[in-house]
Each structure stands twice: as C-alpha cells, then as structure tokens.
Coordinates of C-alpha atoms and ligand atoms in Angstrom, one line a residue:
M690 CA 0.0 0.0 0.0
T691 CA 1.4 3.4 -0.9
M692 CA 1.7 6.1 1.7
E693 CA 0.5 9.7 1.3
H694 CA 1.8 12.5 3.5
F695 CA -0.2 15.4 4.9
D696 CA 0.3 18.2 7.5
F697 CA -2.9 17.1 9.3
I698 CA -4.8 13.8 9.4
I699 CA -8.3 14.2 10.8
I700 CA -10.2 11.0 11.8
G701 CA -14.0 11.3 11.5
A702 CA -16.0 13.3 8.9
G703 CA -18.9 14.3 11.2
I704 CA -19.5 18.0 11.8
A705 CA -16.5 18.2 14.1
G706 CA -14.0 16.7 11.7
A707 CA -15.5 18.5 8.6
S708 CA -15.5 21.9 10.2
A709 CA -11.9 21.5 11.6
S710 CA -10.8 20.3 8.1
M711 CA -12.1 23.5 6.6
R712 CA -10.1 25.7 9.0
L713 CA -6.9 23.7 8.8
S714 CA -6.9 23.4 5.0
E715 CA -6.3 27.2 5.0
Y716 CA -2.9 26.5 6.4
G717 CA -1.6 23.1 5.2
S718 CA -2.5 19.8 3.6
V719 CA -5.3 17.9 5.2
V720 CA -6.8 14.5 4.8
L721 CA -10.2 13.7 6.4
L722 CA -10.6 9.9 7.0
E723 CA -14.1 8.5 7.3
R724 CA -15.1 4.9 7.9
E725 CA -18.5 5.1 6.3
S726 CA -19.3 5.6 2.6
Q727 CA -21.0 8.9 3.5
P728 CA -19.7 11.7 5.8
G729 CA -22.3 12.5 8.5
Y730 CA -23.9 9.0 8.9
H731 CA -23.6 9.0 12.7
A732 CA -24.4 11.7 15.3
T733 CA -24.3 14.5 12.8
G734 CA -27.0 13.0 10.6
R735 CA -29.3 12.3 13.5
S736 CA -29.6 15.5 15.4
A737 CA -32.6 17.7 16.1
A738 CA -31.1 20.4 14.0
T739 CA -31.7 23.2 16.5
Y740 CA -29.8 26.3 17.4
E741 CA -30.9 27.1 21.0
P742 CA -28.6 29.6 22.8
S743 CA -29.9 28.8 26.3
Y744 CA -29.7 24.9 26.1
G745 CA -26.5 23.5 27.5
P746 CA -24.0 23.9 30.4
E747 CA -22.8 27.4 31.1
K748 CA -19.4 27.2 29.2
V749 CA -21.1 25.5 26.3
L750 CA -23.4 28.5 26.1
R751 CA -20.3 30.7 25.6
L752 CA -19.2 28.4 22.7
I753 CA -22.7 28.8 21.2
K754 CA -22.4 32.6 21.5
A755 CA -19.0 32.5 19.8
S756 CA -20.4 30.4 17.0
K757 CA -23.4 32.7 16.2
P758 CA -21.5 35.2 13.9
F759 CA -20.5 32.4 11.6
L760 CA -24.0 30.8 11.6
D761 CA -25.5 34.2 10.8
H762 CA -22.9 35.3 8.3
P763 CA -20.9 32.5 6.8
P764 CA -18.2 33.3 4.3
T765 CA -19.4 34.3 0.9
G766 CA -20.3 31.3 -1.2
F767 CA -20.4 28.9 1.8
M768 CA -24.1 28.1 1.2
D769 CA -26.8 29.4 -1.2
T770 CA -29.3 29.6 1.6
A771 CA -29.2 30.7 5.2
I772 CA -27.8 28.2 7.8
L773 CA -30.4 29.4 10.5
S774 CA -34.1 29.9 9.9
P775 CA -36.8 31.0 12.4
R776 CA -38.3 28.5 14.7
G777 CA -38.7 29.8 18.3
M778 CA -38.9 27.7 21.4
M779 CA -41.7 27.4 24.0
T780 CA -40.9 25.8 27.3
L781 CA -43.8 24.5 29.3
F782 CA -44.0 24.6 33.1
R783 CA -46.5 22.8 35.2
E784 CA -48.0 24.3 38.4
N785 CA -45.4 22.6 40.7
Q786 CA -42.4 23.7 38.6
G787 CA -41.8 27.1 40.1
S788 CA -38.1 26.5 40.8
E789 CA -37.5 25.2 37.2
Y790 CA -39.2 28.3 36.0
D791 CA -37.0 30.6 38.1
E792 CA -33.9 28.8 37.0
F793 CA -34.8 29.1 33.4
M794 CA -35.5 32.8 33.7
D795 CA -32.0 33.2 35.3
I796 CA -30.3 31.5 32.4
L797 CA -32.1 33.6 29.9
G798 CA -31.2 36.7 31.9
S799 CA -27.5 35.7 32.1
I800 CA -27.2 35.2 28.4
G801 CA -29.3 38.3 27.6
S802 CA -31.8 36.2 25.6
G803 CA -35.1 37.9 24.8
F804 CA -38.2 36.1 25.9
E805 CA -42.0 36.4 26.5
K806 CA -43.9 35.1 29.5
L807 CA -47.1 33.3 28.4
D808 CA -50.1 32.2 30.4
A809 CA -51.8 28.9 29.4
G810 CA -54.2 30.6 27.0
Q811 CA -51.5 32.5 25.2
A812 CA -49.4 29.3 24.8
L813 CA -52.4 27.4 23.4
K814 CA -52.9 30.1 20.8
R815 CA -49.4 29.4 19.5
V816 CA -49.7 25.6 19.6
P817 CA -53.3 24.6 19.6
I818 CA -52.8 20.9 20.5
L819 CA -51.5 21.7 24.0
N820 CA -53.4 20.0 26.8
P821 CA -54.4 22.9 29.2
D822 CA -54.7 20.4 32.1
Y823 CA -51.0 19.6 31.7
Y824 CA -49.2 22.9 32.0
H825 CA -49.7 26.1 33.8
R826 CA -47.5 28.7 32.0
A827 CA -44.8 28.9 29.4
I828 CA -41.8 31.0 28.3
Y829 CA -41.3 31.7 24.6
S830 CA -38.1 32.7 23.0
D831 CA -37.7 33.5 19.3
E832 CA -33.9 33.1 19.5
A833 CA -34.1 29.3 18.9
K834 CA -33.6 28.5 15.2
D835 CA -33.6 25.6 12.9
I836 CA -30.2 24.7 11.6
D837 CA -29.7 23.4 8.0
V838 CA -27.3 20.7 9.3
H839 CA -26.9 19.0 5.9
G840 CA -26.1 22.4 4.3
L841 CA -23.7 23.4 7.0
H842 CA -21.9 20.0 6.9
Q843 CA -21.6 20.0 3.2
G844 CA -20.5 23.7 3.2
Y845 CA -17.6 22.8 5.5
L846 CA -16.6 19.9 3.2
R847 CA -17.0 21.9 0.0
A848 CA -14.8 24.7 1.4
M849 CA -12.1 22.3 2.6
K850 CA -12.0 20.7 -0.9
A851 CA -11.8 24.1 -2.5
L852 CA -8.7 24.8 -0.4
G853 CA -7.1 21.5 -1.6
G854 CA -8.2 19.2 1.3
K855 CA -9.0 15.6 0.6
V856 CA -11.9 13.5 2.0
Q857 CA -11.3 9.8 2.0
V858 CA -14.5 7.7 2.7
N859 CA -14.6 4.0 3.3
A860 CA -11.4 4.6 5.2
E861 CA -11.8 2.9 8.5
V862 CA -8.7 3.6 10.6
R863 CA -7.4 0.2 11.8
E864 CA -3.9 0.8 12.9
I865 CA -2.0 3.9 14.2
S866 CA 1.8 3.8 14.8
R867 CA 4.4 6.4 15.4
T868 CA 8.1 6.8 14.4
E869 CA 8.9 10.4 13.7
D870 CA 5.4 11.0 12.2
W871 CA 2.2 9.2 12.7
T872 CA 1.3 6.4 10.3
V873 CA -2.4 5.7 10.0
T874 CA -3.5 2.5 8.2
T875 CA -7.0 2.4 6.8
R876 CA -9.0 0.0 4.6
S877 CA -8.2 2.3 1.6
G878 CA -4.7 3.5 2.1
R879 CA -1.9 4.6 4.4
F880 CA -1.3 8.2 5.5
S881 CA 1.4 9.9 7.5
S882 CA 1.5 13.2 9.3
P883 CA 3.0 14.9 12.4
V884 CA -0.5 15.6 13.7
I885 CA -3.6 13.5 14.2
I886 CA -6.9 15.2 15.0
N887 CA -9.2 12.7 16.8
A888 CA -12.7 13.8 15.7
S889 CA -14.2 10.3 15.7
G890 CA -17.2 11.0 17.9
A891 CA -18.3 8.1 20.1
W892 CA -15.2 6.1 18.9
A893 CA -12.7 8.6 20.1
D894 CA -11.4 6.5 23.0
E895 CA -10.9 3.5 20.7
I896 CA -8.8 5.7 18.4
A897 CA -6.8 6.8 21.3
V898 CA -6.0 3.3 22.4
M899 CA -5.0 2.4 18.8
A900 CA -2.5 5.3 19.0
G901 CA -1.2 4.3 22.4
V902 CA -2.8 7.3 24.1
K903 CA -4.6 7.1 27.4
P904 CA -8.4 7.2 26.9
I905 CA -10.2 10.4 28.0
G906 CA -13.2 8.5 29.6
L907 CA -15.7 9.5 26.9
E908 CA -19.3 8.3 27.5
P909 CA -21.5 7.9 24.5
R910 CA -25.2 8.3 25.4
R911 CA -28.0 7.2 23.2
R912 CA -31.0 9.5 22.4
C913 CA -33.9 8.6 20.2
A914 CA -36.5 10.5 18.2
L915 CA -39.5 9.8 16.0
L916 CA -41.4 11.5 13.2
A917 CA -45.2 11.5 13.2
S918 CA -47.9 13.2 11.1
L919 CA -50.7 15.2 12.7
P920 CA -54.3 15.4 11.4
Q921 CA -54.5 17.7 8.4
Q922 CA -56.5 20.3 10.2
Y923 CA -53.3 21.5 11.9
D924 CA -50.9 23.8 10.1
I925 CA -47.8 23.1 12.1
R926 CA -45.2 24.9 9.9
D927 CA -44.8 27.9 12.2
W928 CA -45.1 26.1 15.5
P929 CA -42.1 26.6 17.8
L930 CA -40.0 23.8 19.3
V931 CA -42.0 22.9 22.5
M932 CA -40.0 21.7 25.4
G933 CA -41.4 20.0 28.6
L934 CA -39.3 19.4 31.7
D935 CA -39.4 16.5 34.1
P936 CA -40.4 14.2 32.6
S937 CA -38.6 15.8 29.7
F938 CA -39.5 15.7 26.1
Y939 CA -39.6 18.0 23.1
F940 CA -41.3 18.2 19.8
K941 CA -40.8 20.5 16.7
P942 CA -42.0 20.6 13.1
D943 CA -39.8 18.8 10.7
A944 CA -40.6 19.0 7.0
G945 CA -44.4 18.7 7.5
R946 CA -44.3 16.2 10.4
L947 CA -43.5 16.5 14.1
M948 CA -40.2 15.3 15.4
I949 CA -40.7 14.1 19.0
S950 CA -37.9 13.0 21.5
P951 CA -38.2 11.9 25.1
E952 CA -34.7 13.4 25.7
D953 CA -33.5 10.0 26.8
S954 CA -29.8 9.6 27.6
H955 CA -28.6 6.0 28.0
P956 CA -24.9 5.1 28.2
S957 CA -23.9 3.0 25.2
A958 CA -20.9 1.4 23.6
P959 CA -19.9 3.2 20.4
C960 CA -22.1 1.7 17.7
D961 CA -24.6 2.4 14.9
A962 CA -27.3 3.4 17.4
R963 CA -30.9 2.1 17.1
P964 CA -33.9 3.3 19.2
E965 CA -35.3 1.0 21.9
D966 CA -39.1 0.4 21.7
I967 CA -39.4 1.4 25.3
D968 CA -37.9 4.9 24.7
I969 CA -40.2 5.4 21.7
A970 CA -43.1 4.5 23.9
Y971 CA -41.9 7.1 26.5
A972 CA -41.7 9.7 23.7
I973 CA -45.3 9.0 22.7
D974 CA -46.6 8.9 26.2
R975 CA -45.0 12.2 27.2
F976 CA -46.2 13.8 24.0
E977 CA -49.8 12.5 24.4
R978 CA -50.0 13.7 28.1
A979 CA -48.9 17.2 27.1
T980 CA -51.2 17.5 24.1
T981 CA -54.7 16.5 22.9
V982 CA -53.4 14.4 20.0
S983 CA -52.7 10.7 19.8
I984 CA -49.9 9.1 17.8
R985 CA -51.1 5.9 16.2
R986 CA -47.8 4.8 14.6
P987 CA -44.6 6.7 14.2
E988 CA -43.5 7.0 10.6
H989 CA -39.9 6.9 11.3
T990 CA -37.7 6.3 14.4
W991 CA -34.0 6.7 15.0
A992 CA -31.3 7.1 17.6
G993 CA -27.9 8.7 17.8
L994 CA -25.0 8.9 20.3
R995 CA -24.2 12.1 22.1
S996 CA -20.7 11.7 23.6
F997 CA -19.6 13.4 26.9
V998 CA -16.5 13.7 29.0
A999 CA -17.0 13.8 32.8
D1000 CA -17.6 17.6 33.2
E1001 CA -19.8 17.7 30.0
M1002 CA -17.7 20.5 28.5
M1003 CA -16.2 19.9 25.1
V1004 CA -12.5 19.1 24.5
A1005 CA -10.1 20.7 21.9
G1006 CA -6.4 20.4 22.6
F1007 CA -3.3 18.3 22.3
D1008 CA -2.8 15.4 24.6
A1009 CA -0.4 16.3 27.4
Q1010 CA 1.5 13.0 27.2
V1011 CA 1.7 12.1 23.6
D1012 CA 3.0 14.5 21.0
G1013 CA 0.9 15.4 17.9
F1014 CA -2.3 13.8 19.2
F1015 CA -5.1 16.4 19.2
W1016 CA -8.5 15.7 20.9
L1017 CA -11.6 17.2 19.3
V1018 CA -14.3 15.3 21.2
G1019 CA -17.2 15.5 23.8
Q1020 CA -19.6 17.5 21.7
G1021 CA -22.5 16.0 23.6
G1022 CA -25.9 17.3 22.4
F1023 CA -24.4 20.6 21.1
G1024 CA -21.9 19.7 18.4
I1025 CA -23.7 21.2 15.5
K1026 CA -24.4 24.7 16.9
T1027 CA -20.9 25.0 18.4
S1028 CA -19.0 23.7 15.3
P1029 CA -18.0 27.2 14.1
A1030 CA -16.2 28.0 17.4
M1031 CA -14.8 24.5 18.0
S1032 CA -13.3 24.4 14.6
L1033 CA -11.9 27.9 15.0
I1034 CA -10.2 26.8 18.2
T1035 CA -8.9 23.7 16.5
G1036 CA -7.6 25.7 13.6
Q1037 CA -5.4 27.7 15.9
L1038 CA -4.4 25.2 18.6
A1039 CA -3.6 22.3 16.3
R1040 CA -1.0 24.6 14.6
G1041 CA 0.5 25.7 17.9
K1042 CA -1.1 29.2 17.6
D1043 CA -2.9 31.3 20.2
F1044 CA -6.5 30.6 21.4
P1045 CA -8.8 32.6 19.1
Q1046 CA -9.6 36.1 20.4
S1047 CA -13.2 36.0 19.3
V1048 CA -13.8 32.9 21.5
A1049 CA -11.8 34.4 24.3
D1050 CA -14.1 37.5 24.1
C1051 CA -17.0 35.2 24.9
G1052 CA -15.3 34.3 28.2
L1053 CA -13.5 31.1 27.4
S1054 CA -9.8 30.1 27.5
E1055 CA -7.6 27.3 26.2
A1056 CA -7.7 25.7 29.7
D1057 CA -11.5 25.4 29.6
L1058 CA -11.3 23.0 26.6
S1059 CA -8.0 21.3 27.5
P1060 CA -8.0 17.5 27.6
S1061 CA -5.8 17.8 30.8
R1062 CA -8.2 20.0 32.8
A1063 CA -9.4 18.8 36.1
G1064 CA -12.9 17.3 35.6
C1065 CA -12.3 16.2 32.0
G1066 CA -11.3 12.6 32.4
Ligands
FAD1516 C1 -31.1 12.9 18.9 C2 -30.0 13.9 18.8 C3 -30.3 15.3 18.8 C4 -29.3 16.2 18.7 N1 -29.7 17.5 18.5 C5 -28.8 18.5 18.4 C6 -29.1 19.8 18.1 O1 -30.3 20.2 18.0 N2 -28.2 20.8 18.0 C7 -26.8 20.4 18.2 O2 -26.0 21.3 18.1 N3 -26.4 19.2 18.4 C8 -27.4 18.2 18.5 N4 -27.0 16.9 18.7 C9 -25.6 16.6 18.9 C10 -24.8 16.5 17.6 O3 -25.5 15.7 16.7 C11 -23.4 16.0 17.9 O4 -22.8 16.7 19.0 C12 -22.5 16.1 16.7 O5 -23.1 15.6 15.6 C13 -21.2 15.3 17.0 O6 -20.4 15.4 15.8 P1 -19.1 14.5 15.7 O7 -18.5 14.9 14.4 O8 -18.2 14.7 16.9 O9 -19.5 13.0 15.7 P2 -20.1 12.1 14.5 O10 -21.1 12.8 13.6 O11 -20.6 10.8 15.1 O12 -18.8 11.8 13.6 C14 -17.8 11.0 14.0 C15 -17.3 10.2 12.7 O13 -16.1 9.5 13.0 C16 -16.2 8.3 12.2 N5 -15.3 7.3 12.7 C17 -15.3 6.7 13.9 N6 -14.4 5.8 14.1 C18 -13.7 5.8 12.9 C19 -12.5 5.1 12.4 N7 -11.9 4.1 13.1 N8 -12.1 5.4 11.2 C20 -12.6 6.3 10.4 N9 -13.7 7.0 10.8 C21 -14.2 6.8 12.1 C22 -17.6 7.9 12.3 O14 -18.0 7.0 11.2 C23 -18.4 9.2 12.2 O15 -18.8 9.6 10.9 C24 -28.0 15.9 18.8 C25 -27.6 14.5 18.8 C26 -28.6 13.5 18.9 C27 -28.2 12.1 18.9

C-alpha cells in the first residue's frame, strides 16, 4: 500500500472533523478519513437540527455565542441559503415547577436572551394541540432557530475541498503507529502526518487506544426520536419547538411532520445506534400527556449517540503526554451549533497558535477546553 503524507490527518467526517478540516486546509495539507461511505452518517446526521442559545452547560453557552456570527454570516459562497431559519422555542411549566421556571429565567437573563412570559391561554394560541390540564404557563423565546445541518456540513466539506483538502471515505482507521510522524493505516490506504486530530465522535477513546494514548473517559449516550404526522387540520409549519421538563421531552415541526424526542440519555458502547421500543413508547406517552393528540404509529424512528466527558464540556487540545495527538471530542448534544467556534479553536491550537480572540471574548480560554483540565477525564 502506498503512503500519502499530509500536514494534518483528521479522523472522522462528522460535523467536528468536517469543520476542523475546513479551518486547517487554509494553512496546510489535510486528509479527512471517514469509515462510512457517506460523511455525517452517525451523530451528525441524527440531530434535532436546532440552534438554541440557552440549552447546555454554562461554558457550552459561551461556545454557542462564539459560533453565532459564523452561523448568521458564513463566508461568501459557503451556502446558497441561510444556515439558520426562524423556529422559536416554548418551554412549558406545570404548576409545581416554580423552581425550574425561576432557574430558566435566570439562564435567559444571564445570556441576555429575549423572551416572553405566556399564560396557558397564550401558549395554546401558538400551539393549539397543547393540553391545558398539563401545563400552567410557558416561556417563549424566538432566538431558537432551525439549523440546516446538511447544508452546514456540506458547506464545510466543500470549502475544505476548494482549499485543496482531501476527503477519504470507506477509510476505517485500523492501525496507528508512530516513528517520527504518525502512520495511519485504513481500509483504503496509508497516511502519514506529524498531527492526528481525533474527531471520531463516540469512537474517540478507541482511536486513542490504537494510537497508544490514554483514553479520556468518553461516555456515548443514546438518544432517540420519532417522526409522526398530525391530522391535516393543523398547520404546524410555524409552531415553535415545544419543550417539557421532568419528565422531559420536546417536539418540533420537521418537513411537514412532528419530530418528538423523550430526551433520553442511555450510556452505550460506540455503535450504529438504534432506538429501543421502550424509549419510543416514552416519547409518545409524554407527548400525548402534554397534548390533545394521539400518535397511532410513528412514521420513522431513529437514535444517535451524544458523547460526553465527565464535566460535559467539550474538548479541543493536544494530549499532554503524547506529541501530535489532538482531541476534538465530547460535543454531547451541542456539536452542530458549536461547530464554528470549536473548529476555529482547533484551527489555531492544532497549529500551535494562540487561542482565538473572538472565542476568548466570549469568556473562554484554552484551559476550559483542555484534555488535561481537572474534571475532564
Ligand atoms: C437525537 C440527537 C439530537 C441532537 N440535537 C442536536 C441539536 O439540536 N443541536 C446540536 O448542536 N447538536 C445536537 N445533537 C448533537 C450533535 O449531533 C453531535 O454533538 C455532533 O453531531 C457530534 O459530531 P461529531 O463529528 O463529533 O460525531 P459524528 O457525527 O458521530 O462523527 C464521527 C465520525 O467518526 C467516524 N469514525 C469513527 N471511528 C472511525 C474510524 N476508526 N475510522 C474512520 N472514521 C471513524 C464515524 O464514522 C463518524 O462519521 C444531537 C444529537 C442527537 C443524537
């Protein structure tokens, strides 16, 4: 097998690897290795496609903020249509959920997000299937948007190819060794480089072990969703994403149908995740209790893995022990909406450059994302 040399080898062509490959292709030669025949087959292709600036741990909210300028104004020619489109989000609170209500108001206040307080009648006007016996009041924010995930992901890949980057699909990484440079052996070729970027999602610890690097303790967690049609009398197109807390669930319009998720989160080995019947049953039960509509049969169901490190903040940085091994992992349930900032950080740190000022201005530092921080592993 012949060997090709690159300045950067990126493993995994989900949103993390694709976005990092675009940034790094500006500065050197890049190969993006993907096991599947299509980039985006795993977590990236299975998300709820939502930009929600108040959903996530506090430091993740800063990454979301740092990503917004790119999502609003990507570089010229990146995509023909907007990445974000209006959706809005309505969070429902039952009568006994006063503390959750106060907590949510605090988060919205701290990130300066605009919102409207709605009583039960006002909420029902926006989403006429809500069950008035279930909830007491709601908070509406129009800052939640739909994300065109496919367009964003393809935009990153197109831009990296235009800069001379190479995407190699059907290239499962099977062996990693190191002499002076790394040598990565895949099903479809061998590649060498001084730097490996590990963006392999749920498989990131397996890649680390292959490279002789100590695993970071990543935990993939499975989440499922379903699509269902509502009776034709409902025009659902402009409904917001509706979120319920404890038991949690959400639903939102998705190309003429409703996407419903029970917000489940089950530890899983890295795999091609499939939904469990019991979780789909929970999704339907929670939806039916919160609304006046019954779901006879879901039209489509799926599951994906959201991968977390212990403190649930993301990781972007070189391993402290092994030279040239860069972690880009732990995107959890936020990897799409944070991909602009995470890739910007990777584009700097993987070249040994300073942490990007625009992300620092949102209150984050290199230490917050470091694989060696306390609380990460
Ligand atoms: C149900 C659900 C809803 C979500 N909703 C949202 C949302 O609304 N907004 C949001 O921002 N995020 C959301 N997320 C989270 C988001 O989808 C993830 O954070 C993001 O997709 C992670 O991207 P990734 O590139 O790290 O992983 P992945 O997309 O899984 O990519 C990793 C890639 O690495 C490849 N790979 C692994 N091992 C190897 C190997 N040995 N050789 C070669 N390639 C390999 C895999 O094939 C895969 O393609 C959601 C996730 C789920 C499951």
